[in-house]
Amino acid sequence: MQYSAVLIIPAAMKPAADTLGKAMGWGEVSYTIPLGDGQNVTHFAARADVGTQFLRWIKGLDPLPDPAAQSVIAALHADFSPDPTFDGDEPPPAFWGNQHLEHVLHEMALQIMPR
Amino acid sequence: MKIVTDFSVGSRPPQVSAGFAPGSLFRAGEVGVHYAVADQDEVFSDTSGLVPAEIGQSVARVNDRSGNDLHAVQSSIALRPALGRAPANMRNRVPNNRMDGTQLGTVGSGGSLPAGWDFTGGLHPEVVASGVLDDLPYVDVRFAGTPSTNMRVRFASNTTIPAANGQTWTESMGLALVGGSLANTTDVRVEIEWRGVAGASISGQTFGAGDVSASLTGTYQRFSGTFTATVADTSFISPRVRIGWSSGPVDFTLRIFAPQIERSAEASALQITGANGFDVSEGNLPAPAFLRFDLSDDVLPTAFPDGGTFDVMVFGRRGSWIERGVTIAAAGSLNIGPTTITGAEAGVLPALGDIVGWTAVDRTLTDAEVSRLVQYHKARGARGLLVPGPELISNGGAGFADTSGWQPISSSMTIGVSDGRLFVQRSNAASAGAARAVYPFPVTVGAAYLIEMTGSTEMDTLRGALRADGGIDADRAVLNTSSATPVTGRRVGTGRPGDAGFAFGTVGSVSFADGRAYLHALSIRELRPEEDW
C-alpha cells in the first residue's frame, strides 16, 4: 500500500530532518518547500509517496530504526492520504500531490513561499 | 564517440513524423539532451539505471537519448516524479476500476473494497468475489443486514475528480444481481454528487439516473447516466451506485463491473484504470507512458558540466512549451519541476500536464525542427505548443484612462488613476490593513493563463495573482516586489476553484499614509494547444 505523505518541519529543524532523511536512504535533501505566513519562512515541507513501514514509524506503531530520530519525529507534522487510521462511516477525501499539500497547508494556515 | 540511441527502432513508430528521429538534432556534435518516456525503456527506479521503473513507481532516472549521456537523475526519494501510462484520449477518471486492492471478506474485518472505493449505509458489506469476466473486471459485494440509510458504493473520494459548473459528465458501469433479492430496497441507480471547494458538500447536488432495479439480471448489463453541473461552486464530481432502502433487513449480492466516469454527453468505450489512476488502458490502443510530477517538490535535474545556451522544449499531455535561449552556467542544471522548467516562466508545468518528453539543444531550433519534435511527441500522447488567445483584460494595457472594470476588495480601500497608472490605497488614516484591487473575470478551473504585469509600490510588498479567496498567494504571484520603480513579471497561472479574477495589491498591513501600490500594465491571455484555437 502506498500513501501520499505531506511532512512539515519547523524551519529550525530542517537540517536535522534532512539528515534523518539521508540516514534513511532518502537522499541529501528532502524538505525543499518553504512555507510561511506570506512574509516569513517558518517551516519546510516534503511531499512523497511512502509505504506502510514508513507510516508505522512516523505514527509510532513500530520503533524507529534510529531512536535518535525521535526529536525530529516529535517536531514533525505528518499527514497521510488515504488516512490509514480512519474508522468511521464516510472516509475523508483522498489526496495526492499538490492537492494533498494544499489541503494540509489550508488546515495549518500556512502558505508556500517563493523559492 | 557519440552514440545516438533513438532511431525509433523497436519503439512505437511515430504516426506523423515518419523518418524523423530527435537524435538527429545532435548529429553535428551539439550539446544537449533528449528524453522520451513513452516506451518506458529508458526510465528507471534507481539512480544507476539498472532497475526499470514500473507503472505507478517513482522515477529516479531518465536516460538521455541524444548520445551526450547527460541523464536526468534525482537522488532524493521525496523529489521523484511517478511513472504512468494512458491512451492519448484518456477519459475514464475513476482511478481504479480494475479492482486493485480488493480483499475478500467483510469490509472493515479483513475484507476491502477496491482501493479508493468506499461504502456508506450503516451495514458492513462483504466482498465475496472478484475477478475478470470477458475482459471486464468485477467485484461481488453482498449487502446483508439492516442498513441505517440508503446504501452507496463510491468509486472515488470527493476530491479525486475535478469538475466545474457547466460541465457535462457521464457515469457508466456494469451491474448484475448475482445473489439474494432486492427485498426492502426501493431502487438501484447510477448516481453522482457534485462537490464544492475542497470536496465540501453542496446542498441538493446528488443526482441519480433512472431506476434499474427491475432490469437487473444475473448477467452483465451496462447502465449509464449523464449529468450537467449547474452550481457555481462545483469543484468535484463523486461517482457511485446507490441502492435505496425502505425498511427492514436486506440480503443481496451486487456484481459491479468496471465503473467509468468521463466528461462527455454519452458513455464511450471502457477504459480500464489502476495503480491509483496511473495506469489506464483501452483495448489494443497504445498507452504511452508519462511522468507525473506532484507539482509540490518533484524535480528531475540534468547537470551540464560545461553549461551553455539552449533552446528547450517540453512535451506534455495538455500542451507543449518552447523556451529559447536558456542559459545554464557551467556545472548548472536543467530542471524540470516542481512547477516550471529552467529558464521558463513560473507555473508552466501544471499547464503542460503529464510529461512525455523534453529536449534541449545548444543552438536555435528551426521552425521545421520544432514542428517535427511536436509531431514526434504528439504520436506519444503529447499535445501541441501552448499559444495564447485573445486578451482577457479590457482595461489593463499600456496606460489606464479610468478604473473601469476594477474594484477595491473592500470599502476600506480606494482605487484611482494617476499618470496612466491604476493605484490602490487604504481609504483613510483611521484603519490599517491590506490594500488590494481586483479585476473580476470568469476564470476557468484548470485552464492556463499567460499573465504579464508591470507594477511598482510606495509601501509594502506588491503582488498580483489570479485571485484566490482570502488573499494573494505568494506561490501564485506574478510579481513579488517592493520596488518603487516599475518592474515587470510574467508567469503562467492555472485557474483553481474560488478564483474569480485577478487581484493586485499589498501583502502586509499598510495605512493611508504609507502611499499607493501601482499597476502600470496587465495582460492575461488563456493558453491552449495550438490545435485547439
XYZ file of C-alpha atoms in Angstrom:
648
model
C 0.000 0.000 0.000
C 1.268 3.440 -0.938
C 0.255 6.627 0.812
C 0.692 10.239 -0.160
C 2.601 11.870 2.685
C 2.930 15.550 3.492
C 5.674 16.112 6.043
C 6.145 19.543 7.608
C 9.003 20.524 9.877
C 9.771 23.834 11.639
C 12.430 25.758 9.730
C 14.934 25.417 12.560
C 14.638 21.628 12.344
C 15.241 21.376 8.581
C 18.933 20.425 8.818
C 18.166 17.676 11.329
C 15.204 16.448 9.302
C 17.253 16.313 6.101
C 19.996 14.467 7.953
C 17.463 11.948 9.187
C 16.093 11.536 5.678
C 19.591 10.913 4.380
C 20.216 8.315 7.063
C 17.007 6.574 5.959
C 18.247 6.463 2.382
C 16.045 9.271 1.124
C 18.929 11.278 -0.372
C 20.674 14.503 0.515
C 17.696 16.817 0.784
C 14.042 16.007 1.374
C 12.477 19.189 2.746
C 12.522 21.696 -0.103
C 9.196 23.532 0.051
C 9.444 26.796 2.042
C 6.298 27.618 3.980
C 5.253 30.628 5.961
C 2.693 33.270 6.758
C 3.103 35.064 3.439
C 6.068 37.112 4.564
C 8.442 34.894 6.535
C 9.573 31.298 6.098
C 8.643 29.377 9.227
C 8.510 25.746 8.048
C 9.659 23.421 5.279
C 7.667 20.607 3.694
C 8.218 17.441 1.720
C 5.571 15.601 -0.329
C 6.288 11.975 -1.127
C 4.711 8.591 -1.739
C 5.528 6.284 1.154
C 4.907 2.698 2.130
C 3.282 1.162 5.151
C 6.522 0.730 7.118
C 7.360 4.429 6.940
C 3.870 5.262 8.087
C 4.170 2.890 11.041
C 7.451 4.514 12.117
C 6.045 8.016 11.939
C 2.855 7.083 13.773
C 4.832 5.345 16.500
C 3.378 1.925 15.737
C 6.862 0.459 15.224
C 10.087 1.553 16.922
C 12.235 3.895 14.887
C 15.323 2.307 13.296
C 17.370 5.064 14.942
C 15.979 6.208 18.320
C 17.954 9.445 17.964
C 15.447 10.436 15.299
C 12.739 10.838 17.922
C 13.380 14.567 18.361
C 12.758 15.150 14.664
C 9.672 12.944 14.614
C 8.285 14.788 17.622
C 8.508 18.088 15.737
C 7.149 16.654 12.507
C 3.599 17.217 11.307
C 2.742 14.261 9.084
C -0.440 13.795 7.070
C -1.152 10.637 5.099
C -3.723 10.089 2.382
C -5.672 7.915 2.397
C -5.809 8.041 6.178
C -4.942 4.525 7.388
C -6.339 5.167 10.838
C -9.813 6.124 9.632
C -12.532 4.045 11.275
C -15.764 5.899 10.609
C -18.656 5.735 8.174
C -17.695 8.212 5.459
C -13.955 8.292 4.816
C -12.288 11.684 4.399
C -11.233 12.807 0.927
C -8.167 11.198 -0.598
C -5.478 13.484 -1.941
C -2.285 13.176 -3.946
C 0.468 15.556 -4.925
C -0.001 19.281 -4.743
C -3.676 18.875 -3.902
C -2.665 16.993 -0.763
C -0.080 19.614 0.171
C -2.550 22.459 -0.291
C -5.164 20.661 1.797
C -2.731 20.324 4.691
C -1.472 23.896 4.342
C -5.038 25.177 4.452
C -5.624 23.303 7.708
C -2.366 24.627 9.196
C -2.852 28.208 7.923
C 0.474 28.081 6.084
C 1.261 29.031 2.510
C 4.043 28.243 0.082
C 6.661 30.979 -0.014
C 8.676 31.992 -3.074
C 11.578 29.565 -3.570
C 32.310 8.910 -29.778
C 28.711 9.998 -29.645
C 26.179 7.215 -29.983
C 22.720 8.345 -30.939
C 20.409 5.943 -29.204
C 16.993 6.896 -30.523
C 16.287 5.910 -34.100
C 12.716 4.988 -33.243
C 13.529 1.368 -33.946
C 11.838 -1.033 -31.633
C 9.652 1.658 -30.156
C 6.205 2.649 -31.305
C 6.699 4.414 -34.653
C 5.543 7.979 -34.820
C 2.292 8.292 -36.712
C 3.019 11.600 -38.370
C 6.749 12.204 -38.221
C 7.904 9.175 -40.135
C 11.611 9.393 -40.785
C 12.330 11.908 -38.033
C 14.408 10.868 -35.073
C 15.104 13.501 -32.408
C 18.614 12.075 -32.098
C 19.338 13.671 -35.489
C 19.287 17.090 -33.813
C 22.677 16.275 -32.333
C 24.456 14.993 -35.445
C 26.825 17.949 -35.643
C 28.040 17.369 -32.126
C 25.551 19.670 -30.445
C 25.459 19.621 -26.673
C 22.033 18.878 -25.299
C 19.607 16.234 -24.184
C 16.615 14.370 -25.477
C 14.295 12.419 -23.208
C 11.258 10.422 -24.329
C 9.494 8.238 -21.797
C 6.632 6.847 -23.905
C 8.073 3.354 -24.324
C 9.476 3.223 -20.763
C 12.759 1.636 -21.855
C 14.982 4.483 -20.609
C 13.126 5.119 -17.355
C 14.472 3.696 -14.103
C 13.566 3.476 -10.452
C 17.208 3.647 -9.347
C 19.822 6.316 -9.942
C 22.225 3.870 -11.592
C 19.801 2.974 -14.350
C 19.719 -0.725 -13.586
C 16.107 -1.253 -12.499
C 13.376 -0.311 -14.983
C 10.613 1.705 -13.368
C 7.178 0.136 -13.292
C 3.887 1.922 -13.773
C 2.968 3.693 -10.548
C 6.542 3.725 -9.241
C 8.644 6.811 -8.675
C 11.320 7.559 -11.257
C 14.919 8.175 -10.209
C 16.498 8.394 -13.624
C 15.628 9.024 -17.271
C 18.376 8.257 -19.745
C 19.397 10.790 -22.335
C 18.812 9.650 -25.924
C 20.893 12.409 -27.562
C 24.128 10.494 -27.327
C 25.584 13.015 -24.879
C 24.973 10.766 -21.887
C 23.517 13.616 -19.870
C 20.983 11.640 -17.883
C 18.310 13.193 -15.690
C 18.808 11.849 -12.170
C 17.013 12.573 -8.898
C 18.808 11.133 -5.883
C 16.270 12.311 -3.290
C 13.357 9.931 -2.964
C 10.860 12.608 -1.957
C 11.576 14.605 -5.109
C 10.909 11.944 -7.746
C 8.006 12.003 -10.211
C 5.913 8.913 -10.814
C 5.536 6.846 -13.972
C 2.121 6.395 -15.545
C 0.634 5.395 -18.872
C -2.594 6.115 -20.711
C -4.038 6.252 -24.208
C -3.821 9.651 -25.866
C -7.546 10.124 -25.259
C -7.666 9.378 -21.554
C -11.296 9.675 -20.497
C -12.095 7.500 -17.506
C -11.463 9.421 -14.287
C -12.319 6.593 -11.898
C -8.781 5.888 -10.617
C -9.290 2.185 -10.021
C -11.855 0.138 -11.896
C -9.692 -2.955 -12.313
C -10.271 -3.664 -8.620
C -6.710 -3.218 -7.304
C -6.513 -3.826 -3.580
C -9.706 -5.881 -3.296
C -9.714 -8.300 -0.357
C -12.387 -10.932 0.137
C -14.192 -10.718 3.436
C -16.340 -8.329 5.402
C -15.300 -4.740 4.836
C -13.574 -3.492 7.941
C -12.929 -7.032 9.220
C -10.316 -8.233 6.791
C -12.190 -7.555 3.591
C -11.680 -4.487 1.423
C -13.474 -2.885 -1.438
C -11.175 -1.936 -4.325
C -8.627 0.698 -3.292
C -10.129 4.157 -3.355
C -13.733 2.877 -3.116
C -15.868 3.149 -0.007
C -19.329 2.367 1.264
C -21.950 4.247 3.248
C -25.214 2.851 4.501
C -24.778 1.643 8.036
C -24.017 -2.040 7.494
C -20.839 -3.900 6.716
C -20.870 -5.267 3.177
C -18.919 -8.383 2.357
C -16.684 -8.738 -0.676
C -17.490 -12.295 -1.775
C -15.726 -12.491 -5.135
C -13.589 -10.520 -7.548
C -12.226 -11.330 -10.971
C -12.382 -10.647 -14.678
C -15.213 -11.787 -16.960
C -14.946 -11.210 -20.714
C -12.145 -8.693 -20.062
C -14.336 -6.841 -17.569
C -13.045 -6.566 -14.002
C -15.753 -7.024 -11.413
C -16.331 -7.254 -7.697
C -19.238 -9.048 -5.995
C -20.476 -7.247 -2.900
C -23.005 -8.825 -0.569
C -25.200 -6.443 1.384
C -26.725 -8.311 4.323
C -28.248 -6.800 7.446
C -30.299 -3.759 8.247
C -28.991 -0.535 6.774
C -29.389 2.773 8.536
C -29.873 4.725 5.337
C -29.658 4.376 1.579
C -26.613 2.370 0.546
C -23.918 3.767 -1.718
C -20.694 2.370 -3.091
C -18.499 5.306 -4.066
C -15.800 4.779 -6.682
C -13.583 7.758 -5.798
C -13.315 10.210 -2.951
C -14.997 13.598 -3.005
C -11.805 15.340 -4.098
C -10.420 12.914 -6.651
C -12.164 14.028 -9.839
C -12.148 17.783 -10.557
C -15.229 19.174 -12.272
C -16.712 22.613 -12.841
C -20.014 24.348 -13.321
C -21.466 23.856 -16.782
C -19.636 20.615 -17.477
C -21.483 17.505 -18.632
C -20.314 14.115 -17.374
C -21.451 10.560 -17.996
C -21.065 7.755 -15.492
C -21.431 4.144 -16.620
C -20.970 0.746 -15.056
C -21.964 -2.875 -15.471
C -24.336 -4.296 -12.868
C -25.756 -7.753 -12.207
C -27.731 -9.237 -9.330
C -25.862 -12.465 -8.587
C -27.344 -13.400 -5.216
C -30.347 -12.820 -2.985
C -33.192 -10.451 -3.789
C -33.766 -6.719 -3.666
C -36.460 -7.082 -0.986
C -36.682 -3.998 1.231
C -34.839 -1.849 -1.296
C -36.502 0.874 -3.339
C -34.261 1.474 -6.310
C -30.827 0.965 -7.836
C -29.317 3.906 -9.690
C -26.168 5.187 -11.308
C -25.580 8.260 -9.171
C -23.221 11.219 -8.893
C -22.770 14.052 -6.448
C -21.314 17.436 -7.296
C -18.990 18.598 -4.524
C -17.612 22.064 -3.777
C -14.212 23.530 -2.976
C -12.096 21.034 -1.006
C -14.838 18.438 -1.519
C -17.409 20.272 0.561
C -20.989 19.131 0.310
C -23.353 21.286 -1.758
C -26.986 21.052 -0.769
C -29.226 19.313 -3.297
C -26.435 18.285 -5.638
C -26.881 14.498 -5.640
C -28.408 13.180 -8.849
C -29.361 9.713 -9.981
C -30.152 8.216 -13.354
C -33.237 6.085 -13.833
C -34.020 3.197 -11.508
C -32.574 -0.011 -12.997
C -33.617 -2.403 -10.242
C -36.302 -4.068 -12.380
C -33.817 -4.594 -15.202
C -31.114 -6.320 -13.183
C -30.385 -9.922 -14.046
C -27.605 -12.331 -13.206
C -25.571 -11.255 -16.212
C -23.713 -8.146 -17.266
C -25.625 -5.095 -18.407
C -24.096 -1.651 -18.717
C -26.052 1.275 -17.328
C -25.254 4.960 -17.532
C -26.378 8.403 -16.503
C -25.471 11.840 -17.879
C -25.341 14.876 -15.644
C -24.600 18.603 -16.089
C -23.340 20.782 -13.240
C -25.401 23.916 -12.696
C -23.976 25.309 -9.450
C -21.141 27.836 -9.422
C -19.319 26.198 -6.502
C -18.942 22.877 -8.308
C -15.341 21.691 -7.981
C -15.510 17.889 -7.986
C -17.726 15.035 -9.098
C -18.187 11.930 -6.957
C -19.304 8.766 -8.812
C -21.229 5.985 -7.090
C -24.015 3.444 -7.301
C -26.979 3.896 -4.980
C -29.277 1.249 -3.592
C -32.285 2.851 -1.941
C -33.590 1.307 1.291
C -37.137 1.299 2.635
C -37.047 -0.583 5.948
C -36.046 -3.918 7.385
C -33.164 -6.212 6.550
C -31.674 -6.707 3.115
C -29.687 -9.572 1.644
C -28.467 -9.401 -1.911
C -25.196 -9.572 -3.825
C -24.478 -6.988 -6.481
C -21.805 -7.579 -9.111
C -20.233 -4.260 -10.100
C -18.264 -4.213 -13.339
C -15.624 -1.554 -14.061
C -17.261 1.833 -13.497
C -16.295 4.717 -15.747
C -16.890 8.438 -15.453
C -15.972 10.761 -18.260
C -16.518 14.316 -19.373
C -18.902 13.524 -22.176
C -22.589 13.511 -23.023
C -22.576 9.751 -23.550
C -20.755 6.666 -22.385
C -17.792 5.696 -24.554
C -15.678 2.567 -24.826
C -14.500 1.313 -21.475
C -11.048 2.254 -20.236
C -9.509 0.112 -17.521
C -7.775 2.048 -14.741
C -5.497 1.008 -11.910
C -2.467 1.938 -9.835
C -4.482 4.835 -8.396
C -5.098 6.296 -11.824
C -1.518 5.954 -13.057
C -2.336 3.013 -15.347
C -5.042 3.468 -17.974
C -5.631 1.152 -20.919
C -8.234 0.695 -23.620
C -8.335 -2.477 -25.671
C -5.388 -2.628 -28.040
C -4.846 1.115 -28.221
C -1.308 2.321 -27.479
C -0.885 3.600 -23.949
C 2.266 5.756 -23.964
C 3.993 6.268 -20.645
C 4.384 9.651 -18.971
C 5.914 11.258 -15.903
C 3.536 12.756 -13.365
C 5.149 15.451 -11.229
C 3.422 16.204 -7.938
C 3.816 19.966 -8.596
C 4.944 20.316 -4.980
C 8.588 19.289 -4.863
C 9.253 16.732 -7.607
C 12.103 17.795 -9.868
C 14.312 15.994 -12.378
C 17.652 17.763 -12.888
C 20.211 17.273 -15.641
C 23.692 18.502 -14.812
C 25.519 20.330 -17.606
C 29.238 20.339 -16.702
C 30.085 22.980 -19.295
C 26.836 24.894 -19.291
C 25.655 26.615 -22.444
C 22.713 28.358 -24.039
C 19.891 26.107 -25.135
C 16.564 26.007 -26.875
C 14.428 23.912 -24.523
C 11.193 22.126 -25.395
C 8.924 20.181 -23.038
C 6.077 17.987 -24.249
C 3.038 17.322 -22.080
C -0.342 15.656 -22.405
C -2.106 19.009 -22.024
C 0.312 21.013 -24.143
C 3.924 21.616 -25.098
C 6.260 24.526 -24.477
C 9.345 26.063 -26.059
C 11.763 28.339 -24.264
C 14.507 29.741 -26.427
C 17.949 30.876 -25.345
C 18.016 29.363 -21.861
C 21.436 29.955 -20.342
C 22.790 27.375 -17.942
C 26.020 28.163 -16.122
C 28.880 25.681 -16.053
C 28.052 22.947 -13.541
C 24.491 24.197 -13.553
C 21.459 22.092 -14.282
C 18.363 21.966 -16.428
C 15.490 21.262 -14.061
C 12.021 20.092 -14.874
C 9.806 20.680 -11.847
C 8.469 21.442 -9.310
C 6.271 23.939 -11.197
C 8.371 25.136 -14.091
C 11.365 24.431 -16.304
C 14.722 26.139 -16.010
C 14.539 29.429 -17.883
C 10.772 29.377 -18.399
C 8.020 31.365 -16.737
C 6.904 30.276 -13.298
C 3.916 27.973 -13.303
C 4.453 26.394 -16.732
C 4.483 22.768 -15.644
C 0.867 22.499 -14.416
C -0.242 23.829 -17.800
C 1.591 21.039 -19.620
C 0.068 18.140 -17.691
C 1.831 14.802 -17.524
C 5.191 14.926 -19.291
C 6.113 12.608 -22.146
C 9.494 14.081 -23.063
C 11.817 17.074 -23.157
C 14.704 18.270 -25.298
C 17.458 20.862 -25.048
C 19.898 21.771 -27.824
C 22.689 24.351 -27.656
C 21.586 26.144 -30.792
C 18.471 27.706 -32.237
C 15.951 25.105 -33.311
C 14.490 25.806 -36.731
C 10.741 26.089 -37.135
C 10.801 22.802 -39.032
C 12.650 21.081 -36.171
C 10.196 22.477 -33.646
C 7.289 21.212 -35.698
C 8.839 17.762 -36.108
C 9.575 17.474 -32.404
C 5.995 18.378 -31.568
C 4.666 15.834 -34.064
C 7.044 13.180 -32.735
C 5.739 13.640 -29.203
C 2.119 14.029 -30.281
C 2.385 10.488 -31.560
C 3.324 9.603 -27.994
C 0.480 11.315 -26.199
C 1.553 14.976 -26.133
C -0.428 17.923 -27.389
C 0.722 20.896 -29.440
C 2.547 24.044 -28.361
C 0.578 26.205 -25.968
C -0.219 29.555 -27.545
C -2.072 32.494 -26.012
C -5.536 33.525 -27.147
C -7.151 36.965 -27.132
C -6.612 39.497 -24.378
C -8.990 38.983 -21.443
C -8.331 42.317 -19.703
C -10.121 45.190 -21.406
C -8.655 47.838 -19.120
C -5.113 46.937 -18.290
C -2.985 47.554 -21.350
C -0.333 50.239 -21.631
C -1.854 53.076 -19.661
C -5.083 53.433 -17.687
C -7.532 56.208 -18.540
C -10.003 55.227 -15.823
C -10.810 52.473 -13.320
C -13.498 50.730 -15.343
C -13.676 47.016 -14.652
C -11.611 47.326 -11.468
C -12.876 47.409 -7.920
C -11.329 47.640 -4.460
C -11.679 44.457 -2.451
C -13.463 46.346 0.330
C -14.653 49.836 1.194
C -11.522 50.279 3.317
C -9.583 50.620 0.081
C -9.663 53.167 -2.720
C -8.677 52.838 -6.339
C -7.888 55.566 -8.843
C -5.762 56.510 -11.823
C -2.625 58.629 -11.727
C -0.345 59.320 -14.690
C -1.841 56.399 -16.595
C -1.372 54.014 -13.673
C -4.052 52.291 -11.666
C -3.445 52.631 -7.949
C -4.853 51.146 -4.780
C -4.571 52.694 -1.352
C -6.160 52.474 2.066
C -9.211 54.736 2.238
C -8.428 56.704 5.369
C -5.905 57.124 8.121
C -8.082 55.510 10.744
C -7.637 51.921 9.721
C -4.722 49.824 8.543
C -4.751 46.597 6.577
C -4.243 45.264 3.081
C -4.718 47.487 0.047
C -5.925 45.431 -2.882
C -7.989 45.704 -6.026
C -9.487 43.063 -8.265
C -10.470 42.765 -11.904
C -13.254 40.152 -11.984
C -13.422 37.880 -14.992
C -14.539 34.265 -15.414
C -11.548 32.100 -14.527
C -11.947 28.542 -15.782
C -10.842 25.919 -13.279
C -7.888 24.024 -14.718
C -7.311 26.447 -17.587
C -3.862 28.005 -18.035
C -3.328 31.743 -18.402
C -0.259 33.673 -19.504
C -0.108 36.699 -17.209
C 2.158 39.729 -17.686
C 2.107 42.519 -15.129
C 4.068 45.716 -14.544
C 3.819 47.328 -11.128
C 5.517 49.470 -8.525
C 4.832 50.332 -4.919
C 5.453 53.113 -2.456
C 4.949 50.854 0.524
C 4.699 47.182 1.387
C 5.476 44.258 -0.929
C 3.321 44.282 -4.048
C 1.896 41.132 -5.534
C -0.540 40.244 -8.268
C -2.111 36.882 -8.982
C -5.218 35.087 -10.108
C -7.421 35.746 -7.136
C -7.783 33.082 -4.503
C -10.306 33.674 -1.765
C -8.670 35.358 1.187
C -5.636 36.866 -0.425
C -2.855 36.801 -2.975
C -0.859 33.622 -2.555
C 2.893 34.085 -2.667
C 3.460 30.998 -4.778
C 0.976 32.159 -7.415
C 2.269 35.720 -7.641
C 3.214 37.247 -10.982
C 5.119 39.984 -9.180
C 6.561 39.935 -5.709
C 8.332 43.272 -5.369
C 8.935 46.242 -3.127
C 10.348 48.344 -5.950
C 9.325 51.973 -6.317
C 10.280 51.847 -9.991
C 8.244 49.740 -12.434
C 9.003 46.023 -12.507
C 7.548 43.529 -14.963
C 6.694 39.932 -14.108
C 5.387 37.100 -16.236
C 4.055 33.694 -15.250
C 1.578 31.006 -16.169
C -1.342 30.759 -13.777
C -3.788 27.887 -13.584
C -7.380 28.522 -12.577
C -8.442 26.994 -9.275
C -11.803 26.663 -7.576
C -12.646 30.003 -5.997
C -10.669 32.103 -8.466
C -12.826 34.929 -9.702
C -10.454 37.349 -11.387
C -7.058 38.980 -10.982
C -6.039 40.753 -7.795
C -3.123 43.078 -7.069
C -2.033 44.953 -4.004
C -0.086 44.743 -0.797
C 0.817 41.716 1.267
C 1.011 43.113 4.772
C -0.838 45.749 6.707
C -0.493 49.323 5.476
C -2.124 52.659 6.251
C -3.290 55.565 4.119
C -0.113 57.469 4.921
C 2.060 54.691 3.514
C 1.047 55.611 -0.034
C -0.058 53.597 -3.024
C 0.600 50.418 -4.962
C 0.556 50.952 -8.728
C -0.407 48.760 -11.634
C 1.179 50.088 -14.819
C 0.035 47.363 -17.206
C -1.624 43.964 -17.155
C -2.231 41.318 -19.780
C -3.978 37.961 -19.270
C -4.470 35.518 -22.127
C -5.603 31.938 -21.944
C -3.140 29.312 -23.164
C -4.340 26.375 -25.242
C -2.614 23.917 -27.559
C -2.338 25.479 -30.992
C -4.685 22.891 -32.461
C -7.451 23.985 -30.070
C -7.715 27.621 -31.182
